[in-house]
Short mmCIF file of C-alpha atoms in Angstrom, two decimals:
data_model
loop_
_atom_site.label_atom_id
_atom_site.label_comp_id
_atom_site.label_asym_id
_atom_site.label_seq_id
_atom_site.Cartn_x
_atom_site.Cartn_y
_atom_site.Cartn_z
CA MET V 1 8.48 -27.80 9.18
CA ARG V 2 7.41 -26.14 12.41
CA ARG V 3 6.20 -22.56 12.05
CA HIS V 4 6.57 -19.71 14.51
CA VAL V 5 5.42 -16.15 14.88
CA PHE V 6 8.19 -14.00 16.34
CA SER V 7 9.39 -10.42 16.35
CA TRP V 8 12.75 -8.65 16.34
CA SER V 9 14.16 -5.16 16.09
CA HIS V 10 16.80 -3.62 13.84
CA GLY V 11 17.75 0.02 13.56
CA GLY V 12 14.62 1.16 15.37
CA LEU V 13 12.37 -1.08 13.28
CA ARG V 14 10.23 -3.80 14.75
CA PHE V 15 9.28 -6.72 12.55
CA ALA V 16 6.89 -9.60 12.98
CA ALA V 17 6.97 -12.60 10.71
CA HIS V 18 5.25 -15.93 10.26
CA THR V 19 8.10 -18.11 9.12
CA GLY V 20 9.68 -21.53 9.24
CA VAL V 21 12.46 -22.49 11.62
CA PRO V 22 15.87 -21.74 10.08
CA SER V 23 17.50 -24.96 8.89
CA MET V 24 21.19 -25.52 9.60
CA LYS V 25 21.50 -28.81 7.72
CA SER V 26 23.53 -29.17 4.56
CA LEU V 27 21.27 -29.75 1.59
CA HIS V 28 21.60 -31.39 -1.78
CA VAL V 29 18.81 -30.64 -4.24
CA ASP V 30 18.29 -30.60 -7.96
CA VAL V 31 17.53 -26.87 -7.97
CA LEU V 32 18.64 -24.35 -5.37
CA ILE V 33 16.84 -21.00 -5.44
CA VAL V 34 18.38 -17.99 -3.70
CA GLY V 35 15.84 -15.46 -2.44
CA ALA V 36 12.28 -15.83 -1.09
CA GLY V 37 10.77 -12.65 -2.47
CA LEU V 38 8.32 -12.22 -5.33
CA SER V 39 10.71 -13.78 -7.86
CA GLY V 40 11.96 -16.66 -5.71
CA VAL V 41 8.53 -17.77 -4.54
CA GLY V 42 7.24 -17.50 -8.12
CA ALA V 43 10.16 -19.61 -9.37
CA ALA V 44 9.44 -22.28 -6.76
CA CYS V 45 5.76 -22.36 -7.69
CA ARG V 46 6.67 -22.86 -11.34
CA LEU V 47 8.93 -25.76 -10.38
CA THR V 48 6.07 -27.44 -8.51
CA GLN V 49 3.84 -27.00 -11.58
CA LEU V 50 6.22 -27.76 -14.45
CA ASN V 51 8.97 -29.94 -12.93
CA PRO V 52 7.30 -31.77 -10.05
CA ASP V 53 9.95 -34.50 -10.07
CA ARG V 54 12.76 -32.04 -9.32
CA SER V 55 13.78 -31.48 -5.70
CA PHE V 56 14.39 -27.88 -4.71
CA ALA V 57 14.97 -25.57 -1.77
CA ILE V 58 15.08 -21.80 -1.23
CA LEU V 59 17.76 -20.02 0.77
CA GLU V 60 16.67 -16.66 2.23
CA SER V 61 19.07 -14.33 4.02
CA ARG V 62 16.41 -12.65 6.12
CA GLN V 63 14.12 -14.19 8.72
CA SER V 64 10.97 -13.69 6.68
CA SER V 65 9.75 -14.02 3.12
CA GLY V 66 8.47 -11.25 0.88
CA GLY V 67 11.75 -9.70 -0.25
CA THR V 68 11.35 -6.03 -1.19
CA TRP V 69 7.81 -6.02 0.15
CA ASP V 70 8.92 -7.14 3.59
CA LEU V 71 12.01 -4.91 3.71
CA PHE V 72 10.41 -1.60 2.70
CA ARG V 73 7.96 -0.25 5.27
CA TYR V 74 7.77 3.47 4.48
CA PRO V 75 4.35 5.19 4.43
CA GLY V 76 2.31 4.61 1.30
CA ILE V 77 4.63 1.98 -0.21
CA ARG V 78 2.95 0.43 -3.24
CA SER V 79 3.72 -1.18 -6.57
CA ASP V 80 4.82 1.26 -9.26
CA SER V 81 3.22 -0.81 -12.04
CA ASP V 82 -0.27 -2.26 -12.29
CA VAL V 83 -0.77 -5.14 -9.92
CA PHE V 84 -2.56 -7.36 -12.43
CA THR V 85 0.68 -7.77 -14.42
CA PHE V 86 2.78 -7.51 -11.26
CA SER V 87 1.04 -10.52 -9.68
CA TYR V 88 1.57 -14.12 -10.71
CA PRO V 89 -0.29 -15.29 -13.83
CA PHE V 90 -1.15 -18.58 -12.11
CA ARG V 91 -2.78 -16.99 -9.04
CA PRO V 92 -5.34 -14.24 -9.72
CA TRP V 93 -5.09 -10.96 -7.84
CA THR V 94 -8.37 -10.28 -6.03
CA GLY V 95 -7.92 -6.64 -5.00
CA THR V 96 -9.38 -3.69 -6.88
CA ASP V 97 -6.62 -1.05 -6.71
CA VAL V 98 -4.46 -0.69 -9.81
CA LEU V 99 -1.35 -0.06 -7.68
CA ALA V 100 -1.37 -2.40 -4.69
CA SER V 101 -0.05 -1.58 -1.22
CA GLY V 102 3.18 -3.13 -0.02
CA GLU V 103 1.37 -4.95 2.78
CA SER V 104 -1.12 -6.57 0.38
CA ILE V 105 1.69 -7.67 -1.94
CA ARG V 106 3.61 -9.16 0.99
CA ASP V 107 0.54 -11.09 2.12
CA TYR V 108 -0.08 -12.25 -1.46
CA ILE V 109 3.47 -13.64 -1.77
CA ARG V 110 3.21 -15.49 1.52
CA ASP V 111 -0.26 -16.83 0.81
CA THR V 112 0.97 -18.09 -2.56
CA ALA V 113 3.96 -19.79 -0.93
CA GLY V 114 1.62 -21.55 1.49
CA GLU V 115 -0.90 -22.57 -1.16
CA PHE V 116 1.75 -24.14 -3.43
CA GLY V 117 3.68 -25.91 -0.65
CA VAL V 118 6.70 -23.65 -1.07
CA GLU V 119 6.87 -22.29 2.47
CA GLU V 120 8.25 -25.53 3.93
CA ARG V 121 11.08 -25.45 1.35
CA ILE V 122 12.35 -22.04 2.52
CA HIS V 123 15.44 -22.03 4.75
CA TYR V 124 15.70 -18.70 6.56
CA GLY V 125 18.70 -16.89 7.98
CA GLN V 126 21.07 -18.06 5.24
CA ARG V 127 22.96 -15.38 3.37
CA VAL V 128 24.61 -16.90 0.30
CA ILE V 129 28.10 -15.46 -0.09
CA ALA V 130 29.77 -17.83 -2.57
CA ALA V 131 28.90 -20.40 -5.21
CA GLY V 132 31.39 -22.64 -6.98
CA TRP V 133 30.85 -24.93 -9.97
CA SER V 134 32.72 -28.19 -10.33
CA SER V 135 32.89 -29.77 -13.77
CA GLY V 136 34.02 -33.01 -12.14
CA THR V 137 30.88 -33.44 -10.03
CA GLY V 138 28.45 -31.41 -12.16
CA ARG V 139 27.33 -29.53 -9.09
CA TRP V 140 27.29 -26.10 -7.52
CA THR V 141 28.60 -25.84 -3.99
CA VAL V 142 26.94 -22.91 -2.24
CA LYS V 143 28.24 -21.30 0.96
CA SER V 144 25.80 -19.57 3.29
CA GLU V 145 26.46 -17.43 6.33
CA THR V 146 24.23 -18.26 9.31
CA VAL V 147 24.16 -17.29 12.97
CA ASP V 148 25.97 -20.57 13.67
CA GLY V 149 28.68 -20.05 11.04
CA LEU V 150 29.17 -21.14 7.44
CA ILE V 151 27.20 -23.99 5.93
CA GLU V 152 27.59 -25.61 2.51
CA HIS V 153 24.89 -26.90 0.19
CA THR V 154 25.13 -28.56 -3.21
CA ALA V 155 22.78 -28.41 -6.18
CA SER V 156 22.76 -29.47 -9.80
CA PHE V 157 21.20 -26.15 -10.90
CA LEU V 158 21.46 -22.74 -9.23
CA TYR V 159 18.80 -20.07 -9.74
CA ILE V 160 19.47 -16.58 -8.30
CA CYS V 161 16.26 -14.68 -7.49
CA THR V 162 17.62 -11.88 -5.30
CA GLY V 163 16.47 -8.91 -7.37
CA TYR V 164 18.86 -6.18 -8.40
CA PHE V 165 19.53 -3.99 -5.36
CA SER V 166 21.32 -4.32 -2.04
CA TYR V 167 19.16 -4.98 1.01
CA ASP V 168 21.94 -3.81 3.32
CA THR V 169 22.42 -0.24 2.08
CA GLY V 170 20.63 2.24 -0.12
CA HIS V 171 22.36 4.88 -2.23
CA VAL V 172 23.53 7.36 0.39
CA VAL V 173 24.58 10.87 -0.64
CA ASP V 174 27.07 12.54 1.71
CA PHE V 175 25.42 15.95 1.80
CA PRO V 176 27.59 18.73 3.28
CA GLY V 177 26.68 19.59 6.86
CA ARG V 178 24.64 16.44 7.33
CA ALA V 179 25.79 16.09 10.95
CA GLU V 180 24.59 19.62 11.78
CA PHE V 181 20.89 18.92 11.26
CA ASP V 182 19.01 18.61 14.55
CA GLY V 183 16.19 16.37 13.34
CA PRO V 184 16.01 12.82 12.01
CA ILE V 185 17.48 11.99 8.58
CA ILE V 186 15.75 8.91 7.22
CA HIS V 187 16.45 6.72 4.21
CA PRO V 188 13.16 5.09 3.09
CA GLN V 189 14.81 1.67 2.84
CA PHE V 190 15.14 1.64 6.63
CA TRP V 191 12.04 3.43 7.86
CA PRO V 192 11.76 3.80 11.67
CA GLU V 193 8.40 2.55 12.89
CA ALA V 194 8.38 5.12 15.69
CA PHE V 195 8.54 8.13 13.34
CA LYS V 196 5.40 10.27 13.38
CA ALA V 197 4.78 12.76 10.60
CA LYS V 198 1.97 14.66 12.29
CA GLY V 199 2.73 18.35 12.72
CA LYS V 200 6.20 18.11 11.19
CA ARG V 201 7.71 20.08 8.31
CA ILE V 202 9.26 17.39 6.15
CA VAL V 203 11.61 17.67 3.19
CA VAL V 204 11.81 14.68 0.86
CA ILE V 205 14.96 14.75 -1.28
CA GLY V 206 14.42 12.94 -4.59
CA SER V 207 11.91 12.77 -7.42
CA GLY V 208 11.51 9.08 -8.19
CA ALA V 209 8.75 6.60 -7.40
CA THR V 210 9.61 6.50 -3.69
CA ALA V 211 9.49 10.28 -3.34
CA VAL V 212 6.18 10.75 -5.18
CA THR V 213 4.69 7.96 -3.05
CA LEU V 214 5.95 9.37 0.24
CA VAL V 215 4.82 12.96 -0.29
CA PRO V 216 1.03 12.36 -0.36
CA ALA V 217 1.27 9.62 2.28
CA LEU V 218 3.09 11.90 4.74
CA ALA V 219 0.64 14.70 4.00
CA ASP V 220 -2.24 12.30 4.74
CA GLN V 221 -0.58 11.46 8.07
CA GLY V 222 -0.95 15.09 9.13
CA ALA V 223 2.45 16.57 8.32
CA ALA V 224 2.43 20.36 8.67
CA HIS V 225 3.87 20.54 5.14
CA VAL V 226 5.83 18.24 2.84
CA THR V 227 8.35 19.64 0.36
CA MET V 228 9.80 17.48 -2.40
CA LEU V 229 13.25 18.80 -3.26
CA GLN V 230 14.29 17.61 -6.70
CA ARG V 231 17.47 18.24 -8.60
CA SER V 232 15.59 17.87 -11.88
CA PRO V 233 12.01 17.02 -12.85
CA THR V 234 10.58 13.55 -13.47
CA TYR V 235 7.62 12.50 -15.59
CA VAL V 236 4.62 12.01 -13.30
CA LEU V 237 1.77 10.08 -14.92
CA PRO V 238 -1.63 10.23 -13.17
CA LEU V 239 -3.80 7.18 -13.83
CA PRO V 240 -7.13 6.00 -12.40
CA GLY V 241 -6.71 4.20 -9.07
CA THR V 242 -9.15 1.48 -10.10
CA ASP V 243 -9.46 -0.41 -13.38
CA VAL V 244 -13.06 0.08 -14.49
CA VAL V 245 -12.75 -2.25 -17.48
CA GLY V 246 -10.92 -4.87 -15.43
CA ASN V 247 -13.50 -4.80 -12.65
CA GLY V 248 -16.22 -5.20 -15.27
CA LEU V 249 -14.47 -8.26 -16.68
CA ARG V 250 -14.25 -9.79 -13.22
CA ARG V 251 -17.98 -9.41 -12.76
CA VAL V 252 -18.79 -11.46 -15.87
CA LEU V 253 -15.89 -13.92 -16.18
CA PRO V 254 -14.51 -16.66 -13.91
CA ALA V 255 -11.60 -15.44 -11.76
CA ARG V 256 -8.81 -17.04 -13.77
CA ALA V 257 -10.27 -16.05 -17.15
CA ALA V 258 -10.75 -12.48 -15.95
CA HIS V 259 -7.19 -12.37 -14.59
CA ARG V 260 -5.80 -13.51 -17.94
CA ALA V 261 -7.90 -10.99 -19.84
CA ILE V 262 -6.92 -8.08 -17.58
CA ARG V 263 -3.25 -9.03 -17.75
CA ALA V 264 -3.38 -9.21 -21.55
CA LYS V 265 -5.11 -5.82 -21.75
CA ASN V 266 -2.60 -4.18 -19.44
CA VAL V 267 0.42 -5.74 -21.16
CA VAL V 268 -0.74 -4.31 -24.47
CA GLN V 269 -1.34 -0.91 -22.86
CA ASN V 270 2.04 -0.84 -21.10
CA VAL V 271 4.05 -2.01 -24.10
CA GLY V 272 2.08 0.34 -26.34
CA LEU V 273 2.86 3.36 -24.14
CA TYR V 274 6.55 2.50 -24.01
CA GLU V 275 6.82 1.99 -27.77
CA ALA V 276 4.87 5.20 -28.42
CA ALA V 277 7.24 7.10 -26.13
CA GLN V 278 10.24 5.69 -27.99
CA ARG V 279 8.86 6.48 -31.46
CA PHE V 280 6.82 9.62 -30.82
CA PRO V 281 8.29 11.27 -27.70
CA GLY V 282 6.91 14.72 -28.47
CA PRO V 283 3.20 13.82 -28.42
CA VAL V 284 3.66 11.59 -25.34
CA ARG V 285 5.51 14.41 -23.54
CA ARG V 286 2.71 16.86 -24.35
CA GLY V 287 0.06 14.38 -23.28
CA ILE V 288 1.67 13.87 -19.85
CA ALA V 289 2.10 17.64 -19.44
CA SER V 290 -1.59 18.16 -20.22
CA LEU V 291 -2.61 15.62 -17.57
CA ASN V 292 -0.34 17.28 -15.00
CA ALA V 293 -1.69 20.75 -15.82
CA ARG V 294 -5.22 19.62 -14.94
CA PHE V 295 -4.02 19.27 -11.34
CA VAL V 296 -1.36 21.94 -10.81
CA GLY V 297 -1.65 24.38 -13.71
CA SER V 298 0.62 25.07 -16.67
CA ALA V 299 3.04 27.32 -14.75
CA ALA V 300 3.88 24.58 -12.24
CA VAL V 301 4.26 22.07 -15.09
CA ARG V 302 6.70 24.40 -16.83
CA ASP V 303 8.76 24.98 -13.67
CA HIS V 304 8.72 21.57 -11.98
CA PHE V 305 7.26 18.86 -14.25
CA THR V 306 9.10 19.27 -17.54
CA PRO V 307 12.07 16.90 -17.67
CA THR V 308 14.98 17.49 -20.05
CA TYR V 309 14.84 13.88 -21.27
CA ASP V 310 12.16 12.05 -23.26
CA PRO V 311 9.44 9.89 -21.66
CA TRP V 312 10.69 6.43 -20.70
CA ASP V 313 14.36 7.39 -20.99
CA GLN V 314 13.84 7.02 -17.26
CA ARG V 315 11.03 5.14 -15.56
CA LEU V 316 7.72 7.01 -15.37
CA CYS V 317 6.30 7.73 -11.92
CA VAL V 318 2.70 6.53 -11.94
CA VAL V 319 0.43 8.13 -9.34
CA PRO V 320 -3.05 6.66 -8.72
CA ASP V 321 -5.81 9.24 -9.13
CA GLY V 322 -3.03 11.84 -9.25
CA ASP V 323 -2.63 11.72 -5.44
CA PHE V 324 0.81 13.36 -5.50
CA LEU V 325 -0.32 16.14 -7.83
CA ALA V 326 -3.49 16.63 -5.76
CA ALA V 327 -1.41 17.12 -2.62
CA VAL V 328 0.58 19.84 -4.43
CA ARG V 329 -2.61 21.43 -5.76
CA ASP V 330 -4.13 21.51 -2.28
CA GLU V 331 -0.94 23.13 -0.89
CA ARG V 332 -0.37 20.29 1.56
CA ALA V 333 2.84 19.68 -0.36
CA SER V 334 5.10 21.62 -2.68
CA VAL V 335 7.90 20.97 -5.16
CA VAL V 336 11.22 22.82 -5.22
CA THR V 337 13.64 22.32 -8.10
CA ASP V 338 17.12 23.13 -6.84
CA THR V 339 20.20 21.45 -5.37
CA VAL V 340 21.48 21.07 -1.82
CA ALA V 341 24.25 23.46 -0.84
CA GLN V 342 24.36 22.35 2.79
CA PHE V 343 22.34 20.89 5.59
CA THR V 344 21.92 23.32 8.48
CA ARG V 345 20.75 22.92 12.04
CA THR V 346 17.18 23.82 11.05
CA GLY V 347 16.91 22.46 7.51
CA ILE V 348 18.56 22.76 4.10
CA ARG V 349 20.30 25.69 2.41
CA LEU V 350 19.86 25.46 -1.36
CA SER V 351 22.31 26.44 -4.08
CA SER V 352 20.01 29.36 -4.93
CA GLY V 353 20.42 30.67 -1.39
CA GLU V 354 16.89 29.76 -0.33
CA GLU V 355 16.44 28.01 3.02
CA LEU V 356 14.05 25.10 3.50
CA GLU V 357 13.11 24.71 7.15
CA ALA V 358 12.53 21.13 8.22
CA ASP V 359 11.84 19.04 11.28
CA ALA V 360 12.74 15.85 9.38
CA ILE V 361 14.57 15.08 6.14
CA ILE V 362 13.85 12.00 4.02
CA THR V 363 16.65 11.07 1.61
CA ALA V 364 14.84 9.22 -1.18
CA THR V 365 18.07 9.18 -3.17
CA GLY V 366 17.75 5.73 -4.65
CA LEU V 367 18.99 2.18 -4.46
CA ARG V 368 22.42 0.58 -4.63
CA ILE V 369 22.53 -1.95 -7.44
CA GLU V 370 23.75 -5.44 -6.58
CA VAL V 371 23.79 -8.02 -9.37
CA ALA V 372 23.13 -11.67 -8.44
CA GLY V 373 23.00 -10.92 -4.75
CA GLY V 374 26.65 -9.90 -4.57
CA ILE V 375 27.62 -13.58 -4.59
CA THR V 376 31.24 -14.53 -5.39
CA PHE V 377 31.20 -17.07 -8.22
CA THR V 378 33.87 -19.58 -9.20
CA MET V 379 34.04 -22.19 -11.93
CA ASP V 380 36.53 -25.01 -11.36
CA GLY V 381 38.32 -22.77 -8.90
CA ALA V 382 38.56 -19.70 -11.14
CA THR V 383 36.62 -16.63 -10.01
CA PHE V 384 34.32 -14.86 -12.45
CA ALA V 385 31.93 -11.93 -12.13
CA PRO V 386 28.62 -11.37 -13.95
CA ASN V 387 30.01 -8.26 -15.70
CA GLU V 388 32.71 -10.40 -17.33
CA ARG V 389 30.17 -12.62 -19.04
CA TYR V 390 27.71 -12.15 -21.88
CA PHE V 391 24.04 -12.32 -20.95
CA TYR V 392 22.21 -15.14 -22.73
CA LYS V 393 18.49 -14.40 -23.19
CA GLY V 394 18.71 -12.15 -20.15
CA ALA V 395 18.78 -15.25 -17.95
CA MET V 396 22.10 -17.16 -18.16
CA PHE V 397 25.81 -16.38 -18.59
CA GLY V 398 27.91 -17.38 -21.55
CA GLY V 399 30.14 -20.38 -20.79
CA VAL V 400 28.64 -20.97 -17.33
CA PRO V 401 26.65 -24.20 -16.85
CA ASN V 402 23.46 -24.65 -14.86
CA LEU V 403 23.20 -21.08 -13.58
CA ALA V 404 20.31 -18.66 -14.14
CA VAL V 405 19.51 -15.21 -12.80
CA CYS V 406 16.01 -13.78 -12.53
CA LEU V 407 15.68 -10.12 -13.52
CA GLY V 408 12.44 -8.35 -14.35
CA TYR V 409 11.63 -5.47 -16.65
CA THR V 410 12.63 -1.87 -16.03
CA ASN V 411 9.94 -0.51 -18.36
CA ASN V 412 7.08 -2.79 -17.39
CA SER V 413 5.95 -4.97 -14.51
CA TRP V 414 8.88 -6.84 -12.96
CA THR V 415 6.95 -10.09 -12.76
CA LEU V 416 6.22 -10.31 -16.47
CA ARG V 417 9.84 -11.06 -17.25
CA ALA V 418 10.55 -12.80 -13.96
CA ASP V 419 7.86 -15.36 -14.70
CA LEU V 420 9.08 -15.76 -18.30
CA THR V 421 12.54 -16.50 -16.94
CA SER V 422 11.24 -19.04 -14.43
CA ARG V 423 9.22 -20.83 -17.09
CA TYR V 424 12.30 -20.82 -19.31
CA VAL V 425 14.42 -22.36 -16.53
CA CYS V 426 11.77 -25.05 -16.09
CA ALA V 427 11.87 -25.72 -19.85
CA VAL V 428 15.67 -26.05 -19.72
CA LEU V 429 15.39 -28.52 -16.83
CA ALA V 430 12.77 -30.52 -18.74
CA ARG V 431 15.01 -30.65 -21.81
CA MET V 432 17.91 -31.85 -19.67
CA ALA V 433 15.73 -34.64 -18.34
CA GLN V 434 14.55 -35.62 -21.83
CA THR V 435 18.07 -35.81 -23.24
CA GLY V 436 19.78 -37.21 -20.14
CA ALA V 437 22.01 -34.12 -20.03
CA ALA V 438 23.73 -33.12 -16.82
CA THR V 439 24.61 -29.60 -17.94
CA ALA V 440 23.09 -26.77 -19.96
CA THR V 441 25.65 -24.18 -21.01
CA PRO V 442 25.23 -21.15 -23.32
CA ARG V 443 28.11 -21.36 -25.82
CA LEU V 444 29.55 -18.36 -27.63
CA ASP V 445 30.19 -19.08 -31.27
CA GLY V 446 33.27 -17.01 -32.03
CA GLU V 447 33.65 -13.33 -31.26
CA ILE V 448 30.66 -11.25 -30.13
CA GLU V 449 30.39 -7.54 -30.80
CA ASP V 450 29.67 -5.64 -27.60
CA GLY V 451 26.28 -3.96 -27.49
CA GLU V 452 24.63 -1.55 -25.09
CA PRO V 453 24.13 -2.52 -21.42
CA PRO V 454 21.00 -4.63 -20.81
CA PHE V 455 19.03 -1.87 -19.08
CA GLU V 456 18.09 0.97 -21.42
CA LEU V 457 17.10 3.56 -18.81
CA SER V 458 19.23 6.61 -17.99
CA SER V 459 18.05 6.75 -14.36
CA GLY V 460 20.68 7.61 -11.77
CA TYR V 461 20.72 4.17 -10.14
CA VAL V 462 21.28 2.57 -13.57
CA GLU V 463 23.96 5.03 -14.68
CA ARG V 464 25.86 4.56 -11.41
CA SER V 465 25.96 0.81 -11.87
CA ARG V 466 26.40 0.06 -15.58
CA HIS V 467 29.83 -1.40 -14.87
CA LEU V 468 28.20 -4.13 -12.75
CA PHE V 469 25.83 -5.47 -15.40
CA PRO V 470 26.54 -8.49 -17.61
CA LYS V 471 27.79 -7.74 -21.10
CA GLN V 472 25.41 -7.73 -24.02
CA GLY V 473 25.93 -8.50 -27.69
CA THR V 474 24.23 -6.94 -30.69
CA THR V 475 22.25 -9.96 -31.91
CA LYS V 476 19.97 -12.46 -30.20
CA PRO V 477 20.21 -14.53 -28.10
CA TRP V 478 22.89 -12.26 -26.58
CA THR V 479 20.73 -9.15 -26.36
CA VAL V 480 18.17 -8.11 -23.78
CA ARG V 481 15.19 -6.25 -25.16
CA GLN V 482 12.73 -4.67 -22.78
CA ASN V 483 9.79 -6.03 -24.76
CA TYR V 484 7.46 -8.70 -23.41
CA PHE V 485 6.20 -9.88 -26.81
CA HIS V 486 9.75 -10.27 -28.13
CA ASP V 487 10.77 -12.22 -25.03
CA LEU V 488 7.66 -14.37 -25.16
CA ARG V 489 8.95 -15.78 -28.47
CA LEU V 490 12.64 -15.81 -27.55
CA MET V 491 12.08 -17.73 -24.30
CA SER V 492 9.47 -20.10 -25.63
CA ARG V 493 9.72 -23.76 -24.59
CA ARG V 494 9.97 -24.59 -28.29
CA ARG V 495 13.15 -22.50 -28.61
CA VAL V 496 15.12 -24.00 -25.73
CA ASP V 497 17.20 -26.23 -28.01
CA ASP V 498 18.39 -23.30 -30.16
CA GLY V 499 21.89 -24.50 -31.04
CA THR V 500 23.48 -22.01 -28.63
CA LEU V 501 22.46 -23.66 -25.38
CA GLU V 502 24.57 -26.81 -25.21
CA PHE V 503 23.16 -29.86 -23.41
CA ALA V 504 25.85 -32.33 -22.39
CA PRO V 505 26.38 -35.36 -20.13
CA LEU V 506 28.64 -35.17 -17.12
CA MET V 507 32.24 -35.52 -18.22
CA VAL V 508 33.73 -38.02 -15.80
CA ARG V 509 37.50 -38.06 -15.78
CA PRO V 510 39.06 -41.56 -15.72
CA PHE V 511 40.58 -42.55 -12.39
CA VAL V 512 44.09 -43.93 -12.69
CA MET V 513 45.95 -45.35 -9.69
CA VAL V 514 49.60 -44.49 -9.30
CA GLY V 515 51.74 -47.36 -10.57
CA THR V 516 48.92 -48.97 -12.55
CA ASP V 517 49.59 -50.06 -16.09
CA THR V 518 47.49 -47.82 -18.33
CA GLY V 519 48.19 -49.85 -21.45
CA ARG V 520 50.69 -47.31 -22.73
CA SER V 521 54.30 -48.38 -23.36
#
C-alpha cells in the first residue's frame, strides 16, 4: 500500500497523519476488525502471531490510526493508568514515565502497527454503520460509509474494537446562559490548536481525569489562573511519576523480561488497591486523604477532596508526582466546589451567588457512551441491539455467531482486558479451525437471572448509559468481573470449549427447483 503524509482541518483543528491510501474496494476476509486504535491494532497483531493463516483487514472511520490518542489533543493528555500495563505485553514500553503522554502512546501504536505488518491492512475513511449476519452464507456483511458512498464487505468473523465512547460528540451540558459568554467555550474532545492559555483566567468545569490533567498543564502554559469548578469532589491519588523499581529491573534484565516483570508487579499493585478499596474503604479513604493533605493541607482536603462515595466506586484520578495538587498548593490553580447557576458575559455565576471571572471556559463534562461503535446489527434480517443480549465472558453476545467486542477494564489498565479478549478471539478461531466449525455461538441454557450491569462504577458517564450496555447474568460465563486474575482463568485457551460456546458447521439449506420431484408423494 502506498503511504502519504497529509494534513486537514476540522473545527479549528489541524491534523497531520502518516497513513495508507483509503481503499474503496469490497473486501472478503476471515476476520474483519473495526477500529484502528490501541485495541484494534493490538487485535491485529495478535492475529498475526496466533492465527497467521487467517486473512484480516481493519476498517477505520478516521483518516489516521491511534484512536483515542489521535483524537484527543488537549494540553497534558496522558494515560490515566500506568503505561507498563497499558502498553502491549508483546512489545515492551521503553519510556520512563509511569503515565505516558498522548503523543508517545500514539507513536507507540503506529510503530507497533508498522513493525507487525498491520498498517497495510488498515482501510481508512470507512465508517461502519451496519453489520448483518446470514446463517445461509455463514458471513457478516458490513456496510461502510465513505466519501464515495456506501461500500460492502464480507467476513466470516467480525471483531469490534471501537472502544466505548462516541468520537463525534462528547457529553455536552446545556448550561443556562451559555450563549452570553464572550470568550471561547471548549470541550476537551475537540481542542482548538490555536487556543493559547498564556495570560488567561480559565475555568475548567469537571473533576475527572481530564480536568485534573488539564489544570496543571494550562497553569504550566502560563495561564493567569486556572480554577477547577467541581459539583462534587473526586479521589485524587498522587503517585511517583517514575517507577524506581521498574527502572531498576530494566537495568538488570533483558527488555522483554523486564517488561513482563514490571507488568506483573503493577497488575498485582493495581488489583490489590482495588480489592482493598472494596473490602476496607475506610483505611483506603484515610490513606488518600493523608497523601492529599501533604500537598494542600487538611482544610482543603476537608472542603474539596473528600468525596461522599467510597474509593473506586468511581475511577480514581491518578496524578504523577501530585502535579495537580502542587498547582493548587502553589496558588497557580484553585478548586471551587459548587454548581453552575448561569454563564454570564464575563464568566460563571454559581449557585452560591459567587462569580467566577473567566476569559475561557473548558467543559470537561465527560464522554458520551457508544457501545460497539453505534453499529446497527441484524441477524438473518432481524435487528438486534447489544443491550438486548447477554454478555458472554465480556466478549461475545448470547445467540450471536462469530461476533466479538473488545472492551477494557474500568478499574485497571484498558489494555489488560483488551489483550485478554483478543487472545481469546484467536483461541476461538483456532478451535474453529481444529474442529472444522464455521460458527462459534454462545448458547444460553434455559433462563438466566439478570445481574448487575457489566461496569461496576457509579461515575456519571456510566450512570447515564447503563441502558446501553449488554445484559449480564449472575453466574459465569455470563458475568463480567473487573478482575484480571479471574479473567485470566475464564478466558484461557484451555477453557474455550466450555460447553456454552457452540461450534458448528455451516448449515446449508437444500436447494429444490420448482417442479422437481422431491421424492415425496
